[in-house]
Amino acid sequence: MVQSSRHDIVIVGGGAAGLRAAIQAAEANPDASVALVSKVYPMRSHTVSAEGGAAAIAREDDSLELHGFDTVKGSDFLGDQDVIQYFVEDAPRELALLENWGCPWSRNDDGSVSTRAFGGMTTKRTWYATDKVGFHMLHSLFQHSMRFPNIVRYDEFFVTKLLVEDGVCQGVAALEIRTGEFHAILGRAVILATGGAGKIFPFTTNGTIKTGDGMALAYRAGVPLKDMEFVQYHPTGLPGTGILITEAARGEGGYLRNNKDERFLVEYDYGVGDKAELGPRDMVSRAIIQEFEAGRGFENRYGNYCAVDLRHLGEEHIDAKLPFVRELARTYIGVDPVHEYIPIRPVVHYMMGGVDTDITAATPLPGLYAAGEVACGSLNGANRLGSNSLTECLVFGAVAGRNAMDFARGSADGDQARLVAQAEEEAARVEALRGNGKGSEQISSLRVEMNSALEAGCGVYREQGTMAVAADATRSIRQRAADLHLKDTSKVFNTEVISALELLNMVELAEALAVSALHRKESRGAHTCRDYPTRDDQNFLYHTLAHRTEDGPRLDRKDVNLGHWEPQERKY
Ligand SMILES: Cc1cc2nc3c(=O)[nH]c(=O)nc-3n(C[C@H](O)[C@H](O)[C@H](O)COP(=O)(O)OP(=O)(O)OC[C@H]3O[C@@H](n4cnc5c(N)ncnc54)[C@H](O)[C@@H]3O)c2cc1C
């Protein structure tokens, strides 16, 4: 028996983007009911783990033009310039607003907002609250959201399907994890704010919950995934766990070192001179891999690694600006950065690609919006600049909240019986999975195979041959995932079912990613193909769209919105 409830809009995701959207929608229309559905308690969303900061101009030596151009250049000219323009203009207002809601931005002695340097940015533009930015941002948003009685929360509800009737998205089907019961949560518009999909790779900074559910929900509902080939590696994750050592460690003056004790980045010509560590993430990650290949990496049981050296910054500075980095290094690898090197390697960090949206956060499916890491607007193009994405969640979370509410105001409630019938069908599909005792494929082994296929074929450096293998492998893994074997028959907190649903989502994305990557015969931003080492604007200055079909993704293209920043060689 499916339970049903009605709201004006439904938001899936309780991270920065989802909460910001909810506040915007609830504030705009106090009489409207806003459902906020999240598979974890909102404060456990991945946003909480962001460390480094959020970008917006604050200093006199900075300008909207500079923030805009840095972002366009960082994107390797694949970012949509109308989106970028809107973003840089709205960013300072959003960060100030967040402070009104309680976010304690670190300040200079004269009371001005303190900013730090991040890779690929011309000046210090990253606002921070020590190195626990995500925690403070999410806490302020969550706390503020509780002021609105018209935000109705569904915590620990796992959304498994978008309910689409008459070509309009009108709600979601969700599994209540605590009871195992199904719900039809209906609204006249839906916003996806479900975050990224780093867990499709084996080494990642991403939390366990980042399985790209929202991307798969939209993909199955016929919405294309855009630019899935662009995956950001962060140069400094801990080997083994992938735990992030924030870019702020380099922004505050840390060095990267190889096994010869050299500050090797100085040798890589980005044009950033003695600020070699402040190159953008894609370039620094490639440099580290080249050091490994030249035999200049350290080695331990997890393979090669390089080191972050903070020793010259001194204990006082480290404790004042990077206390969390010290805490993480001590706790997870028993290293005190005041005296020792922190081992690091490039790890998957962020998906530039995602659900195809435009500047209004709308997807091509009427009634469906998306914001935050799940969406591809495209602010980040082929490579995201560090600290732009937290701000993106705020700016485009608000846009999505506003526009979804407007859409809902202008439309009538859908046919409840038909929507609930769809949710009943969905409940039956999931029920058939639970403890099925049939099937020959194990969730864990398929997951490992998927992880390995992507790491081998679609890592920092890619080749046509290895990408083709990854595309074949991910297709076969997706097909085999239809035959999963589950043992746990219980309804209450059945985590095996959740893992199965997450895997079924991830295998769709893995294939879309590999196929999109294989088709792009050039190197741009985070997509570095050894067979085609240069950027090819003549043939590839467009967004890739992947449409789902039973036989695998069908690729299409979408124009990039160019503006007054003409494509040029990306040099630092
Ligand atoms: C370790 C780390 C550090 C980072 N540091 C920075 C930084 O310093 N600066 C910066 O700009 N960016 C940083 N990023 C990136 C940035 O934090 C993320 O892109 C951003 O927080 C994503 O927010 P979001 O709201 O889109 O999604 P998330 O915060 O990931 O939230 C997703 C929400 O969706 C819900 N959800 C997902 N699937 C379902 C489902 N099936 N059903 C119901 N609910 C669902 C989850 O419960 C969750 O509430 C960092 C990322 C990581 C991993």
mmCIF file with all atom_site columns, C-alpha atoms and ligand atoms in Angstrom, residues 11-19 37-55 118 126 133-134 138 154 156-160 174 193-196 204-207 209-214 217 234 242-244 246-247 281 348-350 371-375 384-393 502 505, ligand 1:
data_model
loop_
_atom_site.group_PDB
_atom_site.id
_atom_site.type_symbol
_atom_site.label_atom_id
_atom_site.label_alt_id
_atom_site.label_comp_id
_atom_site.label_asym_id
_atom_site.label_entity_id
_atom_site.label_seq_id
_atom_site.pdbx_PDB_ins_code
_atom_site.Cartn_x
_atom_site.Cartn_y
_atom_site.Cartn_z
_atom_site.occupancy
_atom_site.B_iso_or_equiv
_atom_site.pdbx_formal_charge
_atom_site.auth_seq_id
_atom_site.auth_comp_id
_atom_site.auth_asym_id
_atom_site.auth_atom_id
_atom_site.pdbx_PDB_model_num
ATOM   1   C CA  . ILE A 1 11  ? 12.773 19.025 -3.532  1.00 0.00 ? 11  ILE A CA  1
ATOM   2   C CA  . VAL A 1 12  ? 14.981 15.946 -3.515  1.00 0.00 ? 12  VAL A CA  1
ATOM   3   C CA  . GLY A 1 13  ? 18.164 16.606 -1.523  1.00 0.00 ? 13  GLY A CA  1
ATOM   4   C CA  . GLY A 1 14  ? 18.953 18.311 1.781   1.00 0.00 ? 14  GLY A CA  1
ATOM   5   C CA  . GLY A 1 15  ? 22.461 19.570 0.992   1.00 0.00 ? 15  GLY A CA  1
ATOM   6   C CA  . ALA A 1 16  ? 23.387 23.178 0.235   1.00 0.00 ? 16  ALA A CA  1
ATOM   7   C CA  . ALA A 1 17  ? 21.473 23.307 -3.055  1.00 0.00 ? 17  ALA A CA  1
ATOM   8   C CA  . GLY A 1 18  ? 18.328 21.609 -1.748  1.00 0.00 ? 18  GLY A CA  1
ATOM   9   C CA  . LEU A 1 19  ? 18.105 23.675 1.425   1.00 0.00 ? 19  LEU A CA  1
ATOM   10  C CA  . VAL A 1 37  ? 13.112 14.700 0.757   1.00 0.00 ? 37  VAL A CA  1
ATOM   11  C CA  . SER A 1 38  ? 16.546 13.363 1.686   1.00 0.00 ? 38  SER A CA  1
ATOM   12  C CA  . LYS A 1 39  ? 18.008 9.893  1.913   1.00 0.00 ? 39  LYS A CA  1
ATOM   13  C CA  . VAL A 1 40  ? 20.058 11.020 4.920   1.00 0.00 ? 40  VAL A CA  1
ATOM   14  C CA  . TYR A 1 41  ? 19.366 13.527 7.676   1.00 0.00 ? 41  TYR A CA  1
ATOM   15  C CA  . PRO A 1 42  ? 20.146 16.875 5.946   1.00 0.00 ? 42  PRO A CA  1
ATOM   16  C CA  . MET A 1 43  ? 23.192 17.691 8.085   1.00 0.00 ? 43  MET A CA  1
ATOM   17  C CA  . ARG A 1 44  ? 24.818 14.480 6.844   1.00 0.00 ? 44  ARG A CA  1
ATOM   18  C CA  . SER A 1 45  ? 24.739 15.615 3.206   1.00 0.00 ? 45  SER A CA  1
ATOM   19  C CA  . HIS A 1 46  ? 28.113 15.744 1.503   1.00 0.00 ? 46  HIS A CA  1
ATOM   20  C CA  . THR A 1 47  ? 28.183 19.550 1.642   1.00 0.00 ? 47  THR A CA  1
ATOM   21  C CA  . VAL A 1 48  ? 29.095 19.177 5.302   1.00 0.00 ? 48  VAL A CA  1
ATOM   22  C CA  . SER A 1 49  ? 32.543 17.888 4.426   1.00 0.00 ? 49  SER A CA  1
ATOM   23  C CA  . ALA A 1 50  ? 33.633 20.853 2.277   1.00 0.00 ? 50  ALA A CA  1
ATOM   24  C CA  . GLU A 1 51  ? 36.698 22.400 3.780   1.00 0.00 ? 51  GLU A CA  1
ATOM   25  C CA  . GLY A 1 52  ? 38.251 25.080 1.601   1.00 0.00 ? 52  GLY A CA  1
ATOM   26  C CA  . GLY A 1 53  ? 35.693 27.765 0.903   1.00 0.00 ? 53  GLY A CA  1
ATOM   27  C CA  . ALA A 1 54  ? 33.215 29.484 -1.380  1.00 0.00 ? 54  ALA A CA  1
ATOM   28  C CA  . ALA A 1 55  ? 34.105 31.932 -4.141  1.00 0.00 ? 55  ALA A CA  1
ATOM   29  C CA  . PHE A 1 118 ? 42.586 28.886 -4.718  1.00 0.00 ? 118 PHE A CA  1
ATOM   30  C CA  . THR A 1 126 ? 37.674 32.204 -1.592  1.00 0.00 ? 126 THR A CA  1
ATOM   31  C CA  . VAL A 1 133 ? 33.312 25.751 5.501   1.00 0.00 ? 133 VAL A CA  1
ATOM   32  C CA  . GLY A 1 134 ? 30.814 23.102 4.458   1.00 0.00 ? 134 GLY A CA  1
ATOM   33  C CA  . LEU A 1 138 ? 25.120 23.642 5.844   1.00 0.00 ? 138 LEU A CA  1
ATOM   34  C CA  . TYR A 1 154 ? 11.012 13.603 4.684   1.00 0.00 ? 154 TYR A CA  1
ATOM   35  C CA  . GLU A 1 156 ? 15.722 9.138  5.338   1.00 0.00 ? 156 GLU A CA  1
ATOM   36  C CA  . PHE A 1 157 ? 13.399 8.676  2.381   1.00 0.00 ? 157 PHE A CA  1
ATOM   37  C CA  . PHE A 1 158 ? 15.122 7.255  -0.698  1.00 0.00 ? 158 PHE A CA  1
ATOM   38  C CA  . VAL A 1 159 ? 13.644 8.543  -3.960  1.00 0.00 ? 159 VAL A CA  1
ATOM   39  C CA  . THR A 1 160 ? 13.604 5.804  -6.592  1.00 0.00 ? 160 THR A CA  1
ATOM   40  C CA  . ALA A 1 174 ? 10.192 7.192  -2.369  1.00 0.00 ? 174 ALA A CA  1
ATOM   41  C CA  . ALA A 1 193 ? 19.445 18.580 -5.611  1.00 0.00 ? 193 ALA A CA  1
ATOM   42  C CA  . THR A 1 194 ? 20.959 15.173 -5.048  1.00 0.00 ? 194 THR A CA  1
ATOM   43  C CA  . GLY A 1 195 ? 24.670 15.985 -5.434  1.00 0.00 ? 195 GLY A CA  1
ATOM   44  C CA  . GLY A 1 196 ? 27.401 14.211 -7.366  1.00 0.00 ? 196 GLY A CA  1
ATOM   45  C CA  . THR A 1 204 ? 37.320 9.518  -4.209  1.00 0.00 ? 204 THR A CA  1
ATOM   46  C CA  . THR A 1 205 ? 36.897 12.297 -1.675  1.00 0.00 ? 205 THR A CA  1
ATOM   47  C CA  . ASN A 1 206 ? 33.156 11.753 -1.931  1.00 0.00 ? 206 ASN A CA  1
ATOM   48  C CA  . GLY A 1 207 ? 31.039 10.381 0.888   1.00 0.00 ? 207 GLY A CA  1
ATOM   49  C CA  . ILE A 1 209 ? 26.055 8.530  -0.282  1.00 0.00 ? 209 ILE A CA  1
ATOM   50  C CA  . LYS A 1 210 ? 27.305 10.171 -3.475  1.00 0.00 ? 210 LYS A CA  1
ATOM   51  C CA  . THR A 1 211 ? 25.975 7.645  -5.910  1.00 0.00 ? 211 THR A CA  1
ATOM   52  C CA  . GLY A 1 212 ? 24.486 10.003 -8.499  1.00 0.00 ? 212 GLY A CA  1
ATOM   53  C CA  . ASP A 1 213 ? 20.882 8.960  -7.815  1.00 0.00 ? 213 ASP A CA  1
ATOM   54  C CA  . GLY A 1 214 ? 19.367 12.178 -9.156  1.00 0.00 ? 214 GLY A CA  1
ATOM   55  C CA  . LEU A 1 217 ? 16.405 9.411  -12.002 1.00 0.00 ? 217 LEU A CA  1
ATOM   56  C CA  . HIS A 1 234 ? 41.524 16.620 -6.813  1.00 0.00 ? 234 HIS A CA  1
ATOM   57  C CA  . GLY A 1 242 ? 40.607 9.279  -0.592  1.00 0.00 ? 242 GLY A CA  1
ATOM   58  C CA  . ILE A 1 243 ? 39.934 11.702 2.288   1.00 0.00 ? 243 ILE A CA  1
ATOM   59  C CA  . LEU A 1 244 ? 40.464 15.232 1.057   1.00 0.00 ? 244 LEU A CA  1
ATOM   60  C CA  . THR A 1 246 ? 41.822 20.720 1.010   1.00 0.00 ? 246 THR A CA  1
ATOM   61  C CA  . GLU A 1 247 ? 43.254 22.997 -1.658  1.00 0.00 ? 247 GLU A CA  1
ATOM   62  C CA  . ARG A 1 281 ? 43.279 21.007 -10.383 1.00 0.00 ? 281 ARG A CA  1
ATOM   63  C CA  . VAL A 1 348 ? 38.040 11.765 -7.966  1.00 0.00 ? 348 VAL A CA  1
ATOM   64  C CA  . HIS A 1 349 ? 36.379 14.799 -6.441  1.00 0.00 ? 349 HIS A CA  1
ATOM   65  C CA  . TYR A 1 350 ? 33.639 16.364 -8.528  1.00 0.00 ? 350 TYR A CA  1
ATOM   66  C CA  . ALA A 1 371 ? 20.631 22.570 -8.967  1.00 0.00 ? 371 ALA A CA  1
ATOM   67  C CA  . GLY A 1 372 ? 23.955 21.927 -7.245  1.00 0.00 ? 372 GLY A CA  1
ATOM   68  C CA  . GLU A 1 373 ? 26.368 19.186 -8.231  1.00 0.00 ? 373 GLU A CA  1
ATOM   69  C CA  . VAL A 1 374 ? 23.659 17.001 -9.833  1.00 0.00 ? 374 VAL A CA  1
ATOM   70  C CA  . ALA A 1 375 ? 23.036 19.700 -12.451 1.00 0.00 ? 375 ALA A CA  1
ATOM   71  C CA  . ARG A 1 384 ? 35.563 23.466 -12.202 1.00 0.00 ? 384 ARG A CA  1
ATOM   72  C CA  . LEU A 1 385 ? 37.546 26.015 -10.268 1.00 0.00 ? 385 LEU A CA  1
ATOM   73  C CA  . GLY A 1 386 ? 37.825 25.075 -6.606  1.00 0.00 ? 386 GLY A CA  1
ATOM   74  C CA  . SER A 1 387 ? 35.349 26.953 -4.349  1.00 0.00 ? 387 SER A CA  1
ATOM   75  C CA  . ASN A 1 388 ? 32.943 27.841 -7.160  1.00 0.00 ? 388 ASN A CA  1
ATOM   76  C CA  . SER A 1 389 ? 30.640 24.922 -6.434  1.00 0.00 ? 389 SER A CA  1
ATOM   77  C CA  . LEU A 1 390 ? 29.487 25.791 -2.919  1.00 0.00 ? 390 LEU A CA  1
ATOM   78  C CA  . THR A 1 391 ? 28.531 29.202 -4.248  1.00 0.00 ? 391 THR A CA  1
ATOM   79  C CA  . GLU A 1 392 ? 26.900 27.514 -7.253  1.00 0.00 ? 392 GLU A CA  1
ATOM   80  C CA  . CYS A 1 393 ? 24.661 25.550 -4.874  1.00 0.00 ? 393 CYS A CA  1
ATOM   81  C CA  . GLU A 1 502 ? 22.387 2.851  -5.703  1.00 0.00 ? 502 GLU A CA  1
ATOM   82  C CA  . ASN A 1 505 ? 21.853 4.105  -10.600 1.00 0.00 ? 505 ASN A CA  1
HETATM 83  C C1  . LIG B 2 .   ? 35.388 16.410 0.694   1.00 0.00 ? 1   LIG B C1  1
HETATM 84  C C2  . LIG B 2 .   ? 34.835 17.493 -0.181  1.00 0.00 ? 1   LIG B C2  1
HETATM 85  C C3  . LIG B 2 .   ? 35.254 18.794 -0.007  1.00 0.00 ? 1   LIG B C3  1
HETATM 86  C C4  . LIG B 2 .   ? 34.756 19.806 -0.825  1.00 0.00 ? 1   LIG B C4  1
HETATM 87  N N1  . LIG B 2 .   ? 35.192 21.083 -0.627  1.00 0.00 ? 1   LIG B N1  1
HETATM 88  C C5  . LIG B 2 .   ? 34.670 22.091 -1.368  1.00 0.00 ? 1   LIG B C5  1
HETATM 89  C C6  . LIG B 2 .   ? 35.051 23.442 -1.133  1.00 0.00 ? 1   LIG B C6  1
HETATM 90  O O1  . LIG B 2 .   ? 35.833 23.748 -0.234  1.00 0.00 ? 1   LIG B O1  1
HETATM 91  N N2  . LIG B 2 .   ? 34.508 24.400 -1.909  1.00 0.00 ? 1   LIG B N2  1
HETATM 92  C C7  . LIG B 2 .   ? 33.599 24.114 -2.888  1.00 0.00 ? 1   LIG B C7  1
HETATM 93  O O2  . LIG B 2 .   ? 33.101 25.044 -3.553  1.00 0.00 ? 1   LIG B O2  1
HETATM 94  N N3  . LIG B 2 .   ? 33.211 22.836 -3.123  1.00 0.00 ? 1   LIG B N3  1
HETATM 95  C C8  . LIG B 2 .   ? 33.731 21.832 -2.384  1.00 0.00 ? 1   LIG B C8  1
HETATM 96  N N4  . LIG B 2 .   ? 33.331 20.531 -2.630  1.00 0.00 ? 1   LIG B N4  1
HETATM 97  C C9  . LIG B 2 .   ? 32.236 20.288 -3.577  1.00 0.00 ? 1   LIG B C9  1
HETATM 98  C C10 . LIG B 2 .   ? 30.914 20.690 -2.930  1.00 0.00 ? 1   LIG B C10 1
HETATM 99  O O3  . LIG B 2 .   ? 30.991 20.456 -1.543  1.00 0.00 ? 1   LIG B O3  1
HETATM 100 C C11 . LIG B 2 .   ? 29.746 19.916 -3.491  1.00 0.00 ? 1   LIG B C11 1
HETATM 101 O O4  . LIG B 2 .   ? 29.724 20.040 -4.885  1.00 0.00 ? 1   LIG B O4  1
HETATM 102 C C12 . LIG B 2 .   ? 28.422 20.470 -2.933  1.00 0.00 ? 1   LIG B C12 1
HETATM 103 O O5  . LIG B 2 .   ? 28.462 20.516 -1.521  1.00 0.00 ? 1   LIG B O5  1
HETATM 104 C C13 . LIG B 2 .   ? 27.259 19.640 -3.402  1.00 0.00 ? 1   LIG B C13 1
HETATM 105 O O6  . LIG B 2 .   ? 26.108 20.062 -2.749  1.00 0.00 ? 1   LIG B O6  1
HETATM 106 P P1  . LIG B 2 .   ? 24.695 19.544 -3.205  1.00 0.00 ? 1   LIG B P1  1
HETATM 107 O O7  . LIG B 2 .   ? 23.696 20.295 -2.391  1.00 0.00 ? 1   LIG B O7  1
HETATM 108 O O8  . LIG B 2 .   ? 24.605 19.605 -4.671  1.00 0.00 ? 1   LIG B O8  1
HETATM 109 O O9  . LIG B 2 .   ? 24.671 18.001 -2.811  1.00 0.00 ? 1   LIG B O9  1
HETATM 110 P P2  . LIG B 2 .   ? 25.021 17.205 -1.427  1.00 0.00 ? 1   LIG B P2  1
HETATM 111 O O10 . LIG B 2 .   ? 25.532 18.086 -0.351  1.00 0.00 ? 1   LIG B O10 1
HETATM 112 O O11 . LIG B 2 .   ? 25.853 16.063 -1.837  1.00 0.00 ? 1   LIG B O11 1
HETATM 113 O O12 . LIG B 2 .   ? 23.596 16.719 -0.982  1.00 0.00 ? 1   LIG B O12 1
HETATM 114 C C14 . LIG B 2 .   ? 22.858 15.757 -1.711  1.00 0.00 ? 1   LIG B C14 1
HETATM 115 C C15 . LIG B 2 .   ? 21.542 15.525 -1.017  1.00 0.00 ? 1   LIG B C15 1
HETATM 116 O O13 . LIG B 2 .   ? 20.733 14.709 -1.834  1.00 0.00 ? 1   LIG B O13 1
HETATM 117 C C16 . LIG B 2 .   ? 20.148 13.693 -1.069  1.00 0.00 ? 1   LIG B C16 1
HETATM 118 N N5  . LIG B 2 .   ? 19.907 12.535 -1.943  1.00 0.00 ? 1   LIG B N5  1
HETATM 119 C C17 . LIG B 2 .   ? 20.759 11.970 -2.827  1.00 0.00 ? 1   LIG B C17 1
HETATM 120 N N6  . LIG B 2 .   ? 20.190 10.925 -3.441  1.00 0.00 ? 1   LIG B N6  1
HETATM 121 C C18 . LIG B 2 .   ? 18.927 10.818 -2.935  1.00 0.00 ? 1   LIG B C18 1
HETATM 122 C C19 . LIG B 2 .   ? 17.850 9.934  -3.144  1.00 0.00 ? 1   LIG B C19 1
HETATM 123 N N7  . LIG B 2 .   ? 17.931 8.900  -3.994  1.00 0.00 ? 1   LIG B N7  1
HETATM 124 N N8  . LIG B 2 .   ? 16.720 10.123 -2.429  1.00 0.00 ? 1   LIG B N8  1
HETATM 125 C C20 . LIG B 2 .   ? 16.605 11.129 -1.534  1.00 0.00 ? 1   LIG B C20 1
HETATM 126 N N9  . LIG B 2 .   ? 17.617 12.004 -1.293  1.00 0.00 ? 1   LIG B N9  1
HETATM 127 C C21 . LIG B 2 .   ? 18.750 11.847 -1.982  1.00 0.00 ? 1   LIG B C21 1
HETATM 128 C C22 . LIG B 2 .   ? 21.143 13.406 0.035   1.00 0.00 ? 1   LIG B C22 1
HETATM 129 O O14 . LIG B 2 .   ? 20.496 12.828 1.142   1.00 0.00 ? 1   LIG B O14 1
HETATM 130 C C23 . LIG B 2 .   ? 21.664 14.811 0.317   1.00 0.00 ? 1   LIG B C23 1
HETATM 131 O O15 . LIG B 2 .   ? 20.821 15.461 1.237   1.00 0.00 ? 1   LIG B O15 1
HETATM 132 C C24 . LIG B 2 .   ? 33.818 19.499 -1.837  1.00 0.00 ? 1   LIG B C24 1
HETATM 133 C C25 . LIG B 2 .   ? 33.396 18.202 -2.005  1.00 0.00 ? 1   LIG B C25 1
HETATM 134 C C26 . LIG B 2 .   ? 33.911 17.198 -1.199  1.00 0.00 ? 1   LIG B C26 1
HETATM 135 C C27 . LIG B 2 .   ? 33.477 15.796 -1.452  1.00 0.00 ? 1   LIG B C27 1
#
